[in-house]
PDB file of C-alpha atoms in Angstrom:
ATOM      1  CA  MET A   1      27.049 -38.325   0.396  1.00  0.00           C
ATOM      2  CA  THR A   2      29.442 -36.868  -2.160  1.00  0.00           C
ATOM      3  CA  ARG A   3      30.344 -33.200  -2.224  1.00  0.00           C
ATOM      4  CA  ARG A   4      28.838 -32.833  -5.691  1.00  0.00           C
ATOM      5  CA  ARG A   5      25.498 -34.271  -4.573  1.00  0.00           C
ATOM      6  CA  LEU A   6      25.513 -32.123  -1.407  1.00  0.00           C
ATOM      7  CA  ARG A   7      26.137 -28.967  -3.496  1.00  0.00           C
ATOM      8  CA  ALA A   8      23.286 -29.885  -5.853  1.00  0.00           C
ATOM      9  CA  LEU A   9      20.876 -30.373  -2.935  1.00  0.00           C
ATOM     10  CA  LEU A  10      21.925 -27.130  -1.278  1.00  0.00           C
ATOM     11  CA  GLY A  11      21.595 -25.269  -4.585  1.00  0.00           C
ATOM     12  CA  ALA A  12      18.086 -26.619  -5.139  1.00  0.00           C
ATOM     13  CA  ALA A  13      17.103 -25.640  -1.596  1.00  0.00           C
ATOM     14  CA  GLY A  14      18.459 -22.130  -2.151  1.00  0.00           C
ATOM     15  CA  LEU A  15      16.458 -21.724  -5.354  1.00  0.00           C
ATOM     16  CA  SER A  16      13.305 -22.851  -3.585  1.00  0.00           C
ATOM     17  CA  LEU A  17      13.809 -20.315  -0.821  1.00  0.00           C
ATOM     18  CA  GLY A  18      14.554 -17.589  -3.353  1.00  0.00           C
ATOM     19  CA  PHE A  19      11.334 -18.221  -5.242  1.00  0.00           C
ATOM     20  CA  ALA A  20       9.329 -18.347  -2.007  1.00  0.00           C
ATOM     21  CA  ALA A  21      10.715 -14.957  -0.966  1.00  0.00           C
ATOM     22  CA  CYS A  22       9.465 -13.439  -4.235  1.00  0.00           C
ATOM     23  CA  GLY A  23       5.843 -14.316  -3.528  1.00  0.00           C
ATOM     24  CA  PRO A  24       2.960 -11.858  -3.238  1.00  0.00           C
ATOM     25  CA  ASP A  25       2.703  -9.350  -0.401  1.00  0.00           C
ATOM     26  CA  GLY A  26      -0.059 -10.642   1.805  1.00  0.00           C
ATOM     27  CA  PRO A  27      -3.567 -11.873   1.180  1.00  0.00           C
ATOM     28  CA  ASP A  28      -4.633  -8.872  -0.905  1.00  0.00           C
ATOM     29  CA  ALA A  29      -1.941  -9.297  -3.566  1.00  0.00           C
ATOM     30  CA  GLY A  30      -3.686 -12.037  -5.554  1.00  0.00           C
ATOM     31  CA  GLY A  31      -3.427 -12.360  -9.296  1.00  0.00           C
ATOM     32  CA  ALA A  32      -7.040 -11.859 -10.383  1.00  0.00           C
ATOM     33  CA  ALA A  33      -8.295  -8.349 -11.039  1.00  0.00           C
ATOM     34  CA  PRO A  34     -10.738  -7.113  -8.398  1.00  0.00           C
ATOM     35  CA  GLN A  35     -14.417  -7.186  -9.243  1.00  0.00           C
ATOM     36  CA  ILE A  36     -15.925  -3.713  -9.100  1.00  0.00           C
ATOM     37  CA  SER A  37     -19.555  -3.154  -8.217  1.00  0.00           C
ATOM     38  CA  ALA A  38     -21.615  -0.171  -7.191  1.00  0.00           C
ATOM     39  CA  GLU A  39     -21.043  -1.156  -3.555  1.00  0.00           C
ATOM     40  CA  SER A  40     -17.274  -1.700  -3.771  1.00  0.00           C
ATOM     41  CA  PRO A  41     -14.657   1.032  -4.013  1.00  0.00           C
ATOM     42  CA  ARG A  42     -12.820   1.564  -7.254  1.00  0.00           C
ATOM     43  CA  GLN A  43      -9.419  -0.110  -7.238  1.00  0.00           C
ATOM     44  CA  ALA A  44      -6.384   1.941  -8.143  1.00  0.00           C
ATOM     45  CA  PRO A  45      -4.209   0.375 -10.866  1.00  0.00           C
ATOM     46  CA  ASP A  46      -1.700  -2.151  -9.487  1.00  0.00           C
ATOM     47  CA  SER A  47       1.508  -0.259 -10.195  1.00  0.00           C
ATOM     48  CA  ALA A  48       3.618   1.607  -7.679  1.00  0.00           C
ATOM     49  CA  HIS A  49       3.773   4.805  -9.718  1.00  0.00           C
ATOM     50  CA  SER A  50       0.452   4.782 -11.549  1.00  0.00           C
ATOM     51  CA  SER A  51      -2.331   7.136 -10.779  1.00  0.00           C
ATOM     52  CA  VAL A  52      -6.081   6.955 -10.989  1.00  0.00           C
ATOM     53  CA  ALA A  53      -8.496   9.787 -11.619  1.00  0.00           C
ATOM     54  CA  ALA A  54     -11.774   9.767  -9.769  1.00  0.00           C
ATOM     55  CA  THR A  55     -14.648  12.188  -9.621  1.00  0.00           C
ATOM     56  CA  GLY A  56     -16.391  12.362  -6.269  1.00  0.00           C
ATOM     57  CA  GLU A  57     -16.318   8.600  -5.743  1.00  0.00           C
ATOM     58  CA  ARG A  58     -14.168   6.108  -3.841  1.00  0.00           C
ATOM     59  CA  VAL A  59     -10.723   4.710  -4.585  1.00  0.00           C
ATOM     60  CA  THR A  60      -8.681   2.153  -2.679  1.00  0.00           C
ATOM     61  CA  VAL A  61      -4.969   2.307  -1.904  1.00  0.00           C
ATOM     62  CA  ARG A  62      -3.580  -0.993  -0.656  1.00  0.00           C
ATOM     63  CA  ALA A  63      -0.977  -1.062   2.101  1.00  0.00           C
ATOM     64  CA  LEU A  64       1.058  -4.165   1.358  1.00  0.00           C
ATOM     65  CA  ASP A  65       4.279  -5.262   2.990  1.00  0.00           C
ATOM     66  CA  ASN A  66       6.640  -2.293   2.495  1.00  0.00           C
ATOM     67  CA  VAL A  67       4.682  -0.540  -0.290  1.00  0.00           C
ATOM     68  CA  PHE A  68       1.504   1.424  -0.939  1.00  0.00           C
ATOM     69  CA  ARG A  69      -0.290   0.449  -4.162  1.00  0.00           C
ATOM     70  CA  ASN A  70      -0.699   3.008  -5.739  1.00  0.00           C
ATOM     71  CA  GLU A  71       2.155   5.141  -4.580  1.00  0.00           C
ATOM     72  CA  THR A  72       0.555   8.137  -6.336  1.00  0.00           C
ATOM     73  CA  THR A  73      -3.200   8.534  -6.634  1.00  0.00           C
ATOM     74  CA  VAL A  74      -4.781  11.463  -8.501  1.00  0.00           C
ATOM     75  CA  ILE A  75      -8.383  12.220  -7.552  1.00  0.00           C
ATOM     76  CA  ALA A  76     -10.989  14.959  -7.857  1.00  0.00           C
ATOM     77  CA  ALA A  77     -11.973  16.960  -4.782  1.00  0.00           C
ATOM     78  CA  GLY A  78     -14.743  15.187  -2.877  1.00  0.00           C
ATOM     79  CA  THR A  79     -13.334  11.696  -3.479  1.00  0.00           C
ATOM     80  CA  THR A  80     -12.961   9.285  -0.580  1.00  0.00           C
ATOM     81  CA  VAL A  81      -9.692   7.361  -0.377  1.00  0.00           C
ATOM     82  CA  GLU A  82      -9.778   4.041   1.443  1.00  0.00           C
ATOM     83  CA  TRP A  83      -6.479   2.584   2.602  1.00  0.00           C
ATOM     84  CA  ARG A  84      -6.799  -1.191   3.050  1.00  0.00           C
ATOM     85  CA  ASN A  85      -4.120  -3.117   4.941  1.00  0.00           C
ATOM     86  CA  GLY A  86      -3.559  -6.163   2.741  1.00  0.00           C
ATOM     87  CA  GLY A  87      -0.154  -6.954   4.195  1.00  0.00           C
ATOM     88  CA  ARG A  88       0.995  -9.401   6.821  1.00  0.00           C
ATOM     89  CA  THR A  89       1.924  -6.728   9.382  1.00  0.00           C
ATOM     90  CA  GLU A  90       0.520  -3.598  10.960  1.00  0.00           C
ATOM     91  CA  HIS A  91       1.002  -0.277   9.189  1.00  0.00           C
ATOM     92  CA  ASP A  92       0.076   3.336   9.752  1.00  0.00           C
ATOM     93  CA  VAL A  93      -0.730   6.251   7.447  1.00  0.00           C
ATOM     94  CA  ILE A  94       1.003   9.418   8.608  1.00  0.00           C
ATOM     95  CA  PRO A  95       0.663  12.751   6.755  1.00  0.00           C
ATOM     96  CA  VAL A  96       4.055  14.332   6.044  1.00  0.00           C
ATOM     97  CA  ASP A  97       2.499  17.676   6.993  1.00  0.00           C
ATOM     98  CA  ARG A  98       1.819  17.060  10.690  1.00  0.00           C
ATOM     99  CA  ASP A  99      -0.717  19.930  10.726  1.00  0.00           C
ATOM    100  CA  GLN A 100      -3.111  17.851   8.607  1.00  0.00           C
ATOM    101  CA  LEU A 101      -5.811  16.086  10.597  1.00  0.00           C
ATOM    102  CA  TRP A 102      -6.094  12.740   8.789  1.00  0.00           C
ATOM    103  CA  GLY A 103      -4.230   9.446   8.987  1.00  0.00           C
ATOM    104  CA  VAL A 104      -4.415   6.293  11.048  1.00  0.00           C
ATOM    105  CA  PRO A 105      -2.163   4.853  13.795  1.00  0.00           C
ATOM    106  CA  THR A 106      -0.920   1.257  13.840  1.00  0.00           C
ATOM    107  CA  THR A 107      -3.376   0.304  16.578  1.00  0.00           C
ATOM    108  CA  ASP A 108      -6.230   0.958  14.151  1.00  0.00           C
ATOM    109  CA  PHE A 109      -4.564  -0.350  10.973  1.00  0.00           C
ATOM    110  CA  GLN A 110      -3.875  -4.028  11.524  1.00  0.00           C
ATOM    111  CA  PRO A 111      -3.878  -6.611   8.678  1.00  0.00           C
ATOM    112  CA  GLY A 112      -7.322  -6.815   7.072  1.00  0.00           C
ATOM    113  CA  THR A 113      -8.548  -3.443   8.342  1.00  0.00           C
ATOM    114  CA  ALA A 114      -9.267  -0.230   6.430  1.00  0.00           C
ATOM    115  CA  TYR A 115      -9.152   3.522   6.996  1.00  0.00           C
ATOM    116  CA  GLU A 116     -10.810   6.180   4.848  1.00  0.00           C
ATOM    117  CA  HIS A 117     -10.665   9.927   4.400  1.00  0.00           C
ATOM    118  CA  THR A 118     -12.518  12.254   2.006  1.00  0.00           C
ATOM    119  CA  PHE A 119     -10.300  14.905   0.426  1.00  0.00           C
ATOM    120  CA  THR A 120     -12.284  18.092  -0.222  1.00  0.00           C
ATOM    121  CA  GLU A 121      -9.519  20.626  -0.934  1.00  0.00           C
ATOM    122  CA  PRO A 122      -7.261  20.570  -4.023  1.00  0.00           C
ATOM    123  CA  GLY A 123      -3.602  20.000  -3.203  1.00  0.00           C
ATOM    124  CA  VAL A 124      -0.831  17.447  -2.840  1.00  0.00           C
ATOM    125  CA  TYR A 125      -1.041  15.273   0.257  1.00  0.00           C
ATOM    126  CA  ARG A 126       2.080  13.218   0.974  1.00  0.00           C
ATOM    127  CA  TYR A 127       2.037  10.391   3.531  1.00  0.00           C
ATOM    128  CA  TYR A 128       4.112   7.452   4.721  1.00  0.00           C
ATOM    129  CA  CYS A 129       4.142   4.401   6.992  1.00  0.00           C
ATOM    130  CA  SER A 130       6.438   5.178   9.928  1.00  0.00           C
ATOM    131  CA  ILE A 131       7.146   1.475  10.500  1.00  0.00           C
ATOM    132  CA  HIS A 132       8.423   0.852   6.962  1.00  0.00           C
ATOM    133  CA  GLY A 133       9.758   4.230   5.884  1.00  0.00           C
ATOM    134  CA  THR A 134      10.244   7.906   6.498  1.00  0.00           C
ATOM    135  CA  ALA A 135       8.624  10.956   4.930  1.00  0.00           C
ATOM    136  CA  ASP A 136      10.989  10.652   1.941  1.00  0.00           C
ATOM    137  CA  VAL A 137      11.920   6.979   1.441  1.00  0.00           C
ATOM    138  CA  GLY A 138      10.476   3.530   1.940  1.00  0.00           C
ATOM    139  CA  MET A 139       6.726   3.047   2.204  1.00  0.00           C
ATOM    140  CA  ILE A 140       5.546   6.432   0.920  1.00  0.00           C
ATOM    141  CA  GLY A 141       2.520   7.715  -0.973  1.00  0.00           C
ATOM    142  CA  THR A 142       0.922  10.808  -2.454  1.00  0.00           C
ATOM    143  CA  ILE A 143      -2.681  11.844  -2.995  1.00  0.00           C
ATOM    144  CA  GLU A 144      -3.024  14.596  -5.622  1.00  0.00           C
ATOM    145  CA  VAL A 145      -6.418  16.294  -5.402  1.00  0.00           C
ATOM    146  CA  THR A 146      -7.523  18.276  -8.446  1.00  0.00           C
ATOM    147  CA  GLY A 147     -10.016  21.154  -8.346  1.00  0.00           C
TER     148      GLY A 147
END
């Protein structure tokens, strides 16, 4: 095989691997918009820095591989937030303020599982996944509860 042909084959293989690595994050990252019904929770917009307003209902934050979607979620007091692990690995949801009594450990937040908490008090609630980040960088999120 000539060097030129070998380089072409290796280049094509590299492109294929590059495109495969840019695929969606887990089974929950599909292209179609979620169908919302009275029984299903409201989906937060699919942007890392978007927010969604809710009034005493349910919203979903997806834990994908290395990112929470939405990173920031704005809700009204009394709204339930459901974190759904749509990634390929385990995650956790750890409040930055360790005095807060909500969150879920990795043992209870495996791929395909969900955790929920109802926020009743206005405030800013920061959280992170300790496997894929710290309190300030990596897989981080914020729930902003309005009065």
